[in-house]
Amino acid sequence: MSEDTSTEGPRAGGRTAERYDGPPREAPEPGRDSAAEAKKAGDGPPSGGAKDSTGYDKDGRTGVDEPRTPVDERDGPVSEQDALRSLTEGGGHEDPERSEALRAGAIADEIARRLNADASGTRIGTLALFNETVSFGGGFHTGGARRAEPGPGGASVVALDPTELADHTELFVQPDGYEEAVDALRERRLLVLTGPPGSGREAAAVNLLGEALAIDGSGAGGCHRLLMPSAVLEPGWAPPVKHSGYLAVLEDGPAAVERFTSASGGEGGRSVAQWTAVVAALRDSGSLLVLTGGHDLEALAAGPGGEHLAHRPLSPVDPVAVVERRVLGHGGSPDAHADLHALLERTGAALALREQPAVRNAARLASVISADGDTAAEVARLRDPSERVRAWFNRFREPEAVAFALAAAVLEDSGYLTVADAAVKLRAALAQPELAPPDLRFGDRLGHEQQWIELYLPDGAGLAAGPPRVRFRNGLLGQAILGYAWNALDGRREAVLDWLRRLLSHPDLEVRARAAVAAGVLALADPQYAVHRFLTGWAGSTSWPLRQAAATALGVAGSRPETADAVWDLLHHWARGGSSAQQRRLAGTAANTVGGLLGRTAPGRAVAVLHDALDRGDDWGTLPAVAWGGVHLVEQGQTAPLLDAYLAWSEPQDLSPLVVKTLSAFVFAVSRPYEQPVTGPTAPAGGVRVPGVPVLLSELPRHPERLAELWARALARRPVQDTALQALHAWIDEYADRCPGTLDAIAHLLASVARRPGRHRERLEWWLGKWARDRDHPSKNAARLLRALDHGR
């Protein structure tokens, strides 16, 4: 096989030194050589001399087994024996924890992609959140002059002037069920019309009143707005002007409804009587009343006395239809409609309206288009999550709303029940203690208080599609919500952080991963504060999930250009730290971090951190973390930079700690079978991935000389030699048959190793022959490779 010079580059190794290499034995059985001979030779078949409980030769210094203390929890430098044992026993943590690291990394990648996307001109950050003015309101108010008229019971009304009436009625788009609502209003005289803010509920109410009055042939008194809606429930209330239509608008939220019902005394029986009296007063005066509001008004209409009312929830109106009507009027040629739709698609307005389908957004966009304004700029403003987030938090301050918004931001794309349970726990931390569990129904309020959130079913239908899941209509909203809450809700920051910390021990792996990503989003706002407030504590914790959470969070925090340098400096600082148990764990977290998103985007900086974490003299405690960091870099598609680093670090080819650590990390990398991520892309562009097969075996044809040199060094060095032989045996008998053409690639690899000066050929021939002639499990692949090696002399 020829060398692939396009991917290989110059070999870093050169001639493999054999200064510790002795002559191979004449087919000895393991166990025949003494421990002293093995230590002196450092070559040939494993000596099999005096072994400790790990299977390694005793180091000749203590003569006894080292205590099996977990590597991460020891004080002072960790021994070589402990570190190598940790690698052979799984690399320092269990497979489920590695699966968690992979999923967290995949989720972090997706979050970082969203954060760095700027196609729509959106902005997220402290400047956007705090340094811009925001204005918002509901309905289609024109601000025209109003004439106040005092009435009985202290109520006052204003007549809707012609400009306001025209704005509401001339280009009105009827929602579904509009005709039924007209009939209900005429029959019951009082209609409760509910819908979320910005849904056009006020315009619909005005149109309903006008049409019902016109059908009845009355309406001589015109349409009026009740300035004090609660007055209608006071004893003796009567319409101030007969034969009129009345509009009463309740503000959103439970406080407004509580003020409204306070006139009835809050007693169920009295509420029924008051509603009955209001309907009777309307009939006596030949008048109609439409009461509009949100979710809390809807709940009120379903309570005592609601049977006397006509209640209609406002059906959503297609926002594109609203734009068409307001731009083209009631006509418009087919070409005009086509041009308008093309404009909406070209400028991103169609996407913006799908994300924010409220009628008021469509009306504002239509006004810009009609005035030949900058449609693209208006779309950017409409899609900017920062403005929406601050406006929402200014409007909704109740713990219920805030808790669900934050839970959705952390756990977006999770099932509704998972998000709701997390929101309940956060709400408990934000609210006063209660004697009984609160009656919380988040789903009922989503369309009113949380219009930016939608429940959706995964692909499929019915039960096969799975439970409903929660997501934001705009992919950037969740991150903007987290950033705003962390920076602006000063009194709730501690509760939010404690809640997020508890999510990191949630039994659902996906919840833990998303909580770690959310911590990275919080760190983006002020990395220095986050490092001192929680990231250092997590990174140095004795808990693996907390250390993994810190690594994931730092990967997200370092994905932005403005924070990347600070994160890399921190990782180098941790990697170069002292030898205490806590400082060692910080170094291990740094190595774990660079194996993720940061390593893929800056592999040169990543291997520099791995070197700092590995080159710590006689302290071997960071070897497992560095070895895993190398595996993850390979899986991120950064094989060449890692192999070049391993070649450079092991260049002395002696028994110095850095050389042995480096070759041990290499053997670990060639031994780890690839685990396909649960989410995210299955392989980087141009990568070769076969589930269950080490990536370095799959990529062997792309890096033949690098891998041959490292294999040669590992097979010639105690104590790495034993595990290297085991890894080679696994390549030949466990993995080669899973990848077409792999056995031929291994044959070329072994031929390249055998051509190097020294006793590499003799060693390979001895072991291939032993595996081929094994009494219990003779290896056909080893026999084939041995023949190929003989033919290639």
PDB file of C-alpha atoms in Angstrom, residues 8-18 643-644 646-648 650-653 705-713 752-753 755-758 760:
ATOM      1  CA  GLU A   8      -0.102  11.854   6.014  1.00  0.00           C
ATOM      2  CA  GLY A   9       2.365  14.735   5.903  1.00  0.00           C
ATOM      3  CA  PRO A  10       5.978  14.370   7.043  1.00  0.00           C
ATOM      4  CA  ARG A  11       6.564  11.631   9.584  1.00  0.00           C
ATOM      5  CA  ALA A  12       7.436  12.972  12.988  1.00  0.00           C
ATOM      6  CA  GLY A  13       9.132   9.851  14.264  1.00  0.00           C
ATOM      7  CA  GLY A  14      12.038   8.708  12.110  1.00  0.00           C
ATOM      8  CA  ARG A  15      13.992   5.632  13.169  1.00  0.00           C
ATOM      9  CA  THR A  16      12.508   3.722  16.081  1.00  0.00           C
ATOM     10  CA  ALA A  17      15.111   3.372  18.822  1.00  0.00           C
ATOM     11  CA  GLU A  18      15.704  -0.101  20.248  1.00  0.00           C
ATOM     12  CA  LEU A 643      -1.213  11.616  15.929  1.00  0.00           C
ATOM     13  CA  ASP A 644       1.355  14.279  15.078  1.00  0.00           C
ATOM     14  CA  TYR A 646       1.719  11.786  19.954  1.00  0.00           C
ATOM     15  CA  LEU A 647       4.677  11.321  17.594  1.00  0.00           C
ATOM     16  CA  ALA A 648       6.342  14.489  18.847  1.00  0.00           C
ATOM     17  CA  SER A 650       7.096  10.154  22.257  1.00  0.00           C
ATOM     18  CA  GLU A 651      10.090  11.082  20.044  1.00  0.00           C
ATOM     19  CA  PRO A 652      12.718  10.414  22.777  1.00  0.00           C
ATOM     20  CA  GLN A 653      11.530   6.774  22.870  1.00  0.00           C
ATOM     21  CA  GLU A 705       2.918   6.129   8.267  1.00  0.00           C
ATOM     22  CA  ARG A 706       1.821   7.974  11.401  1.00  0.00           C
ATOM     23  CA  LEU A 707       0.077   4.878  12.747  1.00  0.00           C
ATOM     24  CA  ALA A 708       2.897   2.520  11.757  1.00  0.00           C
ATOM     25  CA  GLU A 709       5.474   4.584  13.647  1.00  0.00           C
ATOM     26  CA  LEU A 710       3.323   4.848  16.768  1.00  0.00           C
ATOM     27  CA  TRP A 711       2.497   1.133  16.685  1.00  0.00           C
ATOM     28  CA  ALA A 712       6.197   0.327  16.393  1.00  0.00           C
ATOM     29  CA  ARG A 713       7.033   2.492  19.395  1.00  0.00           C
ATOM     30  CA  SER A 752       5.701  -1.096   7.491  1.00  0.00           C
ATOM     31  CA  VAL A 753       6.438  -1.818  11.175  1.00  0.00           C
ATOM     32  CA  ARG A 755      10.721  -2.858   7.862  1.00  0.00           C
ATOM     33  CA  ARG A 756      11.924  -0.605  10.661  1.00  0.00           C
ATOM     34  CA  PRO A 757      15.395  -1.291  12.095  1.00  0.00           C
ATOM     35  CA  GLY A 758      15.508  -3.527  15.122  1.00  0.00           C
ATOM     36  CA  HIS A 760      10.079  -5.559  15.054  1.00  0.00           C
TER      37      HIS A 760
END
